[in-house]
PDB file of C-alpha atoms in Angstrom:
ATOM      1  CA  MET A 295     -35.720 -15.893 -24.134  1.00  0.00           C
ATOM      2  CA  THR A 296     -37.377 -18.804 -25.821  1.00  0.00           C
ATOM      3  CA  THR A 297     -34.750 -19.048 -28.550  1.00  0.00           C
ATOM      4  CA  GLY A 298     -33.160 -22.469 -28.589  1.00  0.00           C
ATOM      5  CA  THR A 299     -35.847 -24.095 -26.453  1.00  0.00           C
ATOM      6  CA  PRO A 300     -38.390 -26.452 -27.958  1.00  0.00           C
ATOM      7  CA  GLN A 301     -41.903 -25.021 -28.107  1.00  0.00           C
ATOM      8  CA  ARG A 302     -43.878 -27.472 -25.974  1.00  0.00           C
ATOM      9  CA  SER A 303     -46.448 -27.074 -23.247  1.00  0.00           C
ATOM     10  CA  VAL A 304     -44.521 -28.901 -20.502  1.00  0.00           C
ATOM     11  CA  PHE A 305     -40.959 -29.988 -19.779  1.00  0.00           C
ATOM     12  CA  LYS A 306     -39.508 -32.514 -17.325  1.00  0.00           C
ATOM     13  CA  ALA A 307     -36.935 -31.348 -14.771  1.00  0.00           C
ATOM     14  CA  SER A 308     -34.146 -33.141 -16.629  1.00  0.00           C
ATOM     15  CA  GLU A 309     -35.073 -31.299 -19.821  1.00  0.00           C
ATOM     16  CA  VAL A 310     -35.084 -27.929 -18.042  1.00  0.00           C
ATOM     17  CA  CYS A 311     -31.651 -28.724 -16.579  1.00  0.00           C
ATOM     18  CA  SER A 312     -30.382 -29.630 -20.037  1.00  0.00           C
ATOM     19  CA  ILE A 313     -31.791 -26.462 -21.622  1.00  0.00           C
ATOM     20  CA  ALA A 314     -30.417 -24.209 -18.874  1.00  0.00           C
ATOM     21  CA  GLY A 315     -27.157 -26.108 -18.465  1.00  0.00           C
ATOM     22  CA  VAL A 316     -27.514 -26.600 -14.706  1.00  0.00           C
ATOM     23  CA  LYS A 317     -27.457 -29.646 -12.438  1.00  0.00           C
ATOM     24  CA  PRO A 318     -30.714 -30.948 -10.910  1.00  0.00           C
ATOM     25  CA  PHE A 319     -29.711 -29.940  -7.375  1.00  0.00           C
ATOM     26  CA  VAL A 320     -29.185 -26.369  -8.604  1.00  0.00           C
ATOM     27  CA  LEU A 321     -32.698 -26.284 -10.050  1.00  0.00           C
ATOM     28  CA  ARG A 322     -34.091 -27.686  -6.781  1.00  0.00           C
ATOM     29  CA  SER A 323     -32.239 -25.045  -4.764  1.00  0.00           C
ATOM     30  CA  TRP A 324     -33.652 -22.303  -6.987  1.00  0.00           C
ATOM     31  CA  GLN A 325     -37.132 -23.642  -6.254  1.00  0.00           C
ATOM     32  CA  THR A 326     -36.670 -22.753  -2.581  1.00  0.00           C
ATOM     33  CA  GLU A 327     -36.333 -19.072  -3.534  1.00  0.00           C
ATOM     34  CA  PHE A 328     -38.795 -19.284  -6.437  1.00  0.00           C
ATOM     35  CA  PRO A 329     -41.556 -21.683  -5.326  1.00  0.00           C
ATOM     36  CA  GLU A 330     -43.628 -20.769  -8.374  1.00  0.00           C
ATOM     37  CA  LEU A 331     -41.148 -22.703 -10.549  1.00  0.00           C
ATOM     38  CA  GLY A 332     -42.844 -25.803 -11.901  1.00  0.00           C
ATOM     39  CA  THR A 333     -46.038 -27.567 -10.998  1.00  0.00           C
ATOM     40  CA  ARG A 334     -46.479 -30.909  -9.265  1.00  0.00           C
ATOM     41  CA  GLN A 335     -47.919 -33.560 -11.517  1.00  0.00           C
ATOM     42  CA  GLY A 336     -48.134 -36.798  -9.598  1.00  0.00           C
ATOM     43  CA  ARG A 337     -44.767 -37.571  -8.019  1.00  0.00           C
ATOM     44  CA  SER A 338     -42.767 -35.403 -10.387  1.00  0.00           C
ATOM     45  CA  ARG A 339     -42.615 -31.718 -11.221  1.00  0.00           C
ATOM     46  CA  VAL A 340     -43.285 -30.350 -14.692  1.00  0.00           C
ATOM     47  CA  TYR A 341     -42.282 -26.963 -16.060  1.00  0.00           C
ATOM     48  CA  ARG A 342     -44.114 -24.725 -18.516  1.00  0.00           C
ATOM     49  CA  GLN A 343     -42.433 -22.470 -21.074  1.00  0.00           C
ATOM     50  CA  VAL A 344     -42.766 -19.516 -18.687  1.00  0.00           C
ATOM     51  CA  ASP A 345     -40.904 -21.581 -16.044  1.00  0.00           C
ATOM     52  CA  VAL A 346     -38.099 -22.365 -18.509  1.00  0.00           C
ATOM     53  CA  ASP A 347     -37.832 -18.653 -19.321  1.00  0.00           C
ATOM     54  CA  LEU A 348     -37.652 -17.848 -15.609  1.00  0.00           C
ATOM     55  CA  VAL A 349     -34.915 -20.457 -15.055  1.00  0.00           C
ATOM     56  CA  LEU A 350     -32.888 -18.942 -17.896  1.00  0.00           C
ATOM     57  CA  GLU A 351     -33.360 -15.453 -16.430  1.00  0.00           C
ATOM     58  CA  ILE A 352     -32.311 -16.651 -12.959  1.00  0.00           C
ATOM     59  CA  LYS A 353     -29.207 -18.251 -14.453  1.00  0.00           C
ATOM     60  CA  ARG A 354     -28.343 -15.031 -16.298  1.00  0.00           C
ATOM     61  CA  LEU A 355     -28.746 -12.926 -13.156  1.00  0.00           C
ATOM     62  CA  LEU A 356     -26.663 -15.301 -11.047  1.00  0.00           C
ATOM     63  CA  TYR A 357     -23.896 -16.205 -13.479  1.00  0.00           C
ATOM     64  CA  GLU A 358     -23.590 -13.135 -15.689  1.00  0.00           C
ATOM     65  CA  GLU A 359     -24.689 -10.337 -13.348  1.00  0.00           C
ATOM     66  CA  GLY A 360     -23.138 -11.950 -10.259  1.00  0.00           C
ATOM     67  CA  LEU A 361     -26.240 -11.507  -8.089  1.00  0.00           C
ATOM     68  CA  THR A 362     -27.127 -13.674  -5.125  1.00  0.00           C
ATOM     69  CA  LEU A 363     -30.290 -15.750  -5.259  1.00  0.00           C
ATOM     70  CA  GLY A 364     -32.141 -13.299  -2.998  1.00  0.00           C
ATOM     71  CA  ALA A 365     -30.996 -10.322  -5.071  1.00  0.00           C
ATOM     72  CA  ALA A 366     -32.085 -12.119  -8.244  1.00  0.00           C
ATOM     73  CA  ARG A 367     -35.488 -12.661  -6.635  1.00  0.00           C
ATOM     74  CA  ARG A 368     -35.808  -8.957  -5.819  1.00  0.00           C
ATOM     75  CA  GLN A 369     -34.648  -8.017  -9.330  1.00  0.00           C
ATOM     76  CA  ILE A 370     -37.185 -10.304 -10.982  1.00  0.00           C
ATOM     77  CA  ASP A 371     -39.989  -9.118  -8.695  1.00  0.00           C
ATOM     78  CA  SER A 372     -39.201  -5.458  -9.398  1.00  0.00           C
ATOM     79  CA  ASN A 373     -38.747  -5.881 -13.178  1.00  0.00           C
ATOM     80  CA  GLY A 374     -41.784  -8.056 -13.728  1.00  0.00           C
ATOM     81  CA  ALA A 375     -39.745 -10.754 -15.436  1.00  0.00           C
ATOM     82  CA  PRO A 376     -41.546 -13.774 -16.848  1.00  0.00           C
ATOM     83  CA  VAL A 377     -43.192 -14.926 -13.615  1.00  0.00           C
ATOM     84  CA  SER A 378     -46.829 -15.791 -14.006  1.00  0.00           C
ATOM     85  CA  ARG A 379     -48.329 -15.336 -10.550  1.00  0.00           C
ATOM     86  CA  ASP A 380     -51.727 -16.555 -11.754  1.00  0.00           C
ATOM     87  CA  ASP A 381     -50.239 -19.939 -12.639  1.00  0.00           C
ATOM     88  CA  ALA A 382     -48.162 -20.220  -9.469  1.00  0.00           C
ATOM     89  CA  PRO A 383     -49.254 -22.897  -7.001  1.00  0.00           C
ATOM     90  CA  ALA A 384     -50.847 -21.637  -3.810  1.00  0.00           C
ATOM     91  CA  ALA A 385     -48.654 -21.462  -0.727  1.00  0.00           C
ATOM     92  CA  VAL A 386     -48.929 -24.428   1.604  1.00  0.00           C
ATOM     93  CA  THR A 387     -49.356 -23.572   5.255  1.00  0.00           C
ATOM     94  CA  ALA A 388     -47.604 -25.633   7.899  1.00  0.00           C
ATOM     95  CA  PRO A 389     -49.874 -27.901   9.933  1.00  0.00           C
ATOM     96  CA  VAL A 390     -50.465 -27.161  13.605  1.00  0.00           C
ATOM     97  CA  LEU A 391     -48.099 -29.238  15.727  1.00  0.00           C
ATOM     98  CA  ASP A 392     -50.864 -30.510  18.013  1.00  0.00           C
ATOM     99  CA  GLU A 393     -52.648 -32.225  15.124  1.00  0.00           C
ATOM    100  CA  PRO A 394     -51.313 -35.410  13.502  1.00  0.00           C
ATOM    101  CA  LEU A 395     -50.311 -35.052   9.872  1.00  0.00           C
ATOM    102  CA  ALA A 396     -52.745 -36.269   7.266  1.00  0.00           C
ATOM    103  CA  PRO A 397     -51.439 -39.046   4.995  1.00  0.00           C
ATOM    104  CA  GLU A 398     -51.197 -36.594   2.066  1.00  0.00           C
ATOM    105  CA  ALA A 399     -49.140 -34.167   4.140  1.00  0.00           C
ATOM    106  CA  ARG A 400     -46.853 -36.973   5.331  1.00  0.00           C
ATOM    107  CA  ALA A 401     -46.298 -37.963   1.701  1.00  0.00           C
ATOM    108  CA  LEU A 402     -45.409 -34.373   0.758  1.00  0.00           C
ATOM    109  CA  VAL A 403     -42.999 -34.077   3.680  1.00  0.00           C
ATOM    110  CA  ARG A 404     -41.419 -37.402   2.753  1.00  0.00           C
ATOM    111  CA  GLU A 405     -40.976 -36.281  -0.882  1.00  0.00           C
ATOM    112  CA  ARG A 406     -39.373 -33.017   0.232  1.00  0.00           C
ATOM    113  CA  ILE A 407     -36.969 -34.852   2.544  1.00  0.00           C
ATOM    114  CA  ILE A 408     -36.008 -37.214  -0.291  1.00  0.00           C
ATOM    115  CA  ASP A 409     -35.417 -34.204  -2.584  1.00  0.00           C
ATOM    116  CA  VAL A 410     -33.203 -32.548   0.028  1.00  0.00           C
ATOM    117  CA  LYS A 411     -31.310 -35.805   0.572  1.00  0.00           C
ATOM    118  CA  ARG A 412     -30.664 -36.157  -3.174  1.00  0.00           C
ATOM    119  CA  GLY A 413     -29.454 -32.570  -3.331  1.00  0.00           C
ATOM    120  CA  LEU A 414     -27.072 -33.138  -0.444  1.00  0.00           C
ATOM    121  CA  GLU A 415     -25.788 -36.329  -2.056  1.00  0.00           C
ATOM    122  CA  ASP A 416     -25.181 -34.387  -5.287  1.00  0.00           C
ATOM    123  CA  LEU A 417     -23.269 -31.749  -3.329  1.00  0.00           C
ATOM    124  CA  LEU A 418     -21.223 -34.440  -1.648  1.00  0.00           C
ATOM    125  CA  GLY A 419     -20.367 -35.874  -5.046  1.00  0.00           C
ATOM    126  CA  LEU A 420     -19.198 -32.464  -6.246  1.00  0.00           C
ATOM    127  CA  LEU A 421     -17.122 -31.833  -3.160  1.00  0.00           C
ATOM    128  CA  SER A 422     -15.378 -35.189  -3.168  1.00  0.00           C
ATOM    129  CA  ASP A 423     -12.329 -35.297  -5.381  1.00  0.00           C
ATOM    130  CA  ASP A 424     -12.186 -39.085  -5.597  1.00  0.00           C
ATOM    131  CA  GLU A 425     -14.272 -42.110  -4.627  1.00  0.00           C
ATOM    132  CA  GLY A 426     -12.294 -42.696  -1.429  1.00  0.00           C
ATOM    133  CA  THR A 427     -13.205 -39.275  -0.074  1.00  0.00           C
ATOM    134  CA  ALA A 428     -16.865 -39.726  -0.941  1.00  0.00           C
ATOM    135  CA  SER A 429     -17.126 -43.097   0.795  1.00  0.00           C
ATOM    136  CA  ALA A 430     -15.322 -41.758   3.879  1.00  0.00           C
ATOM    137  CA  ALA A 431     -17.759 -38.862   4.015  1.00  0.00           C
ATOM    138  CA  ARG A 432     -20.731 -41.250   3.982  1.00  0.00           C
ATOM    139  CA  ARG A 433     -19.304 -43.575   6.646  1.00  0.00           C
ATOM    140  CA  PRO A 434     -20.411 -42.698  10.210  1.00  0.00           C
ATOM    141  CA  GLY A 435     -17.473 -41.284  12.103  1.00  0.00           C
ATOM    142  CA  GLY A 436     -15.543 -40.683   8.889  1.00  0.00           C
ATOM    143  CA  ALA A 437     -13.060 -37.854   8.491  1.00  0.00           C
ATOM    144  CA  ALA A 438     -15.616 -35.702   6.679  1.00  0.00           C
ATOM    145  CA  ARG A 439     -17.739 -35.568   9.833  1.00  0.00           C
ATOM    146  CA  GLY A 440     -15.117 -33.563  11.691  1.00  0.00           C
ATOM    147  CA  ARG A 441     -13.888 -36.373  13.936  1.00  0.00           C
ATOM    148  CA  PRO A 442     -10.408 -37.788  13.408  1.00  0.00           C
ATOM    149  CA  ARG A 443     -10.157 -41.513  12.967  1.00  0.00           C
ATOM    150  CA  ARG A 444      -8.691 -43.510  15.793  1.00  0.00           C
ATOM    151  CA  ARG A 445      -5.386 -45.019  14.754  1.00  0.00           C
ATOM    152  CA  THR A 446      -4.787 -48.651  15.534  1.00  0.00           C
ATOM    153  CA  GLY A 447      -2.005 -50.949  14.517  1.00  0.00           C
ATOM    154  CA  ALA A 448      -3.993 -52.151  11.502  1.00  0.00           C
ATOM    155  CA  PRO A 449      -3.772 -50.199   8.235  1.00  0.00           C
ATOM    156  CA  ALA A 450      -6.837 -48.218   7.154  1.00  0.00           C
ATOM    157  CA  ARG A 451      -9.212 -49.943   4.711  1.00  0.00           C
TER     158      ARG A 451
END
């Protein structure tokens, strides 16, 4: 599967998206089902060649085979596709609610929330057909929030 990809030790997320032909929010959503994708390096995530191969295999299973993300996960697990479990980061356990979060944990939670927010903003951009719809969806009480606007005598802005 490495045909057409540069032979390097690590890739940035934008490079993986370019190689696979997917948007960044798609790659982030795949990471929820495949947490072994990529490795944290500082504030960003880097991907090894085995990760790029896995992304390309996931894309093939989803787009060509028509599988769901969960079915693709089961298929890859059963076939032993290019997933290196030895290189996968260890699972992070949730902190006990009675204990305050350590500063490192707060930073990780904050990063995850920012990633989710960016993904949702990307989705909003895809769903909006013009700039007017997108700005109405972001405005509190806008039509995209399921509440009709109150009509007054003044024209809408």
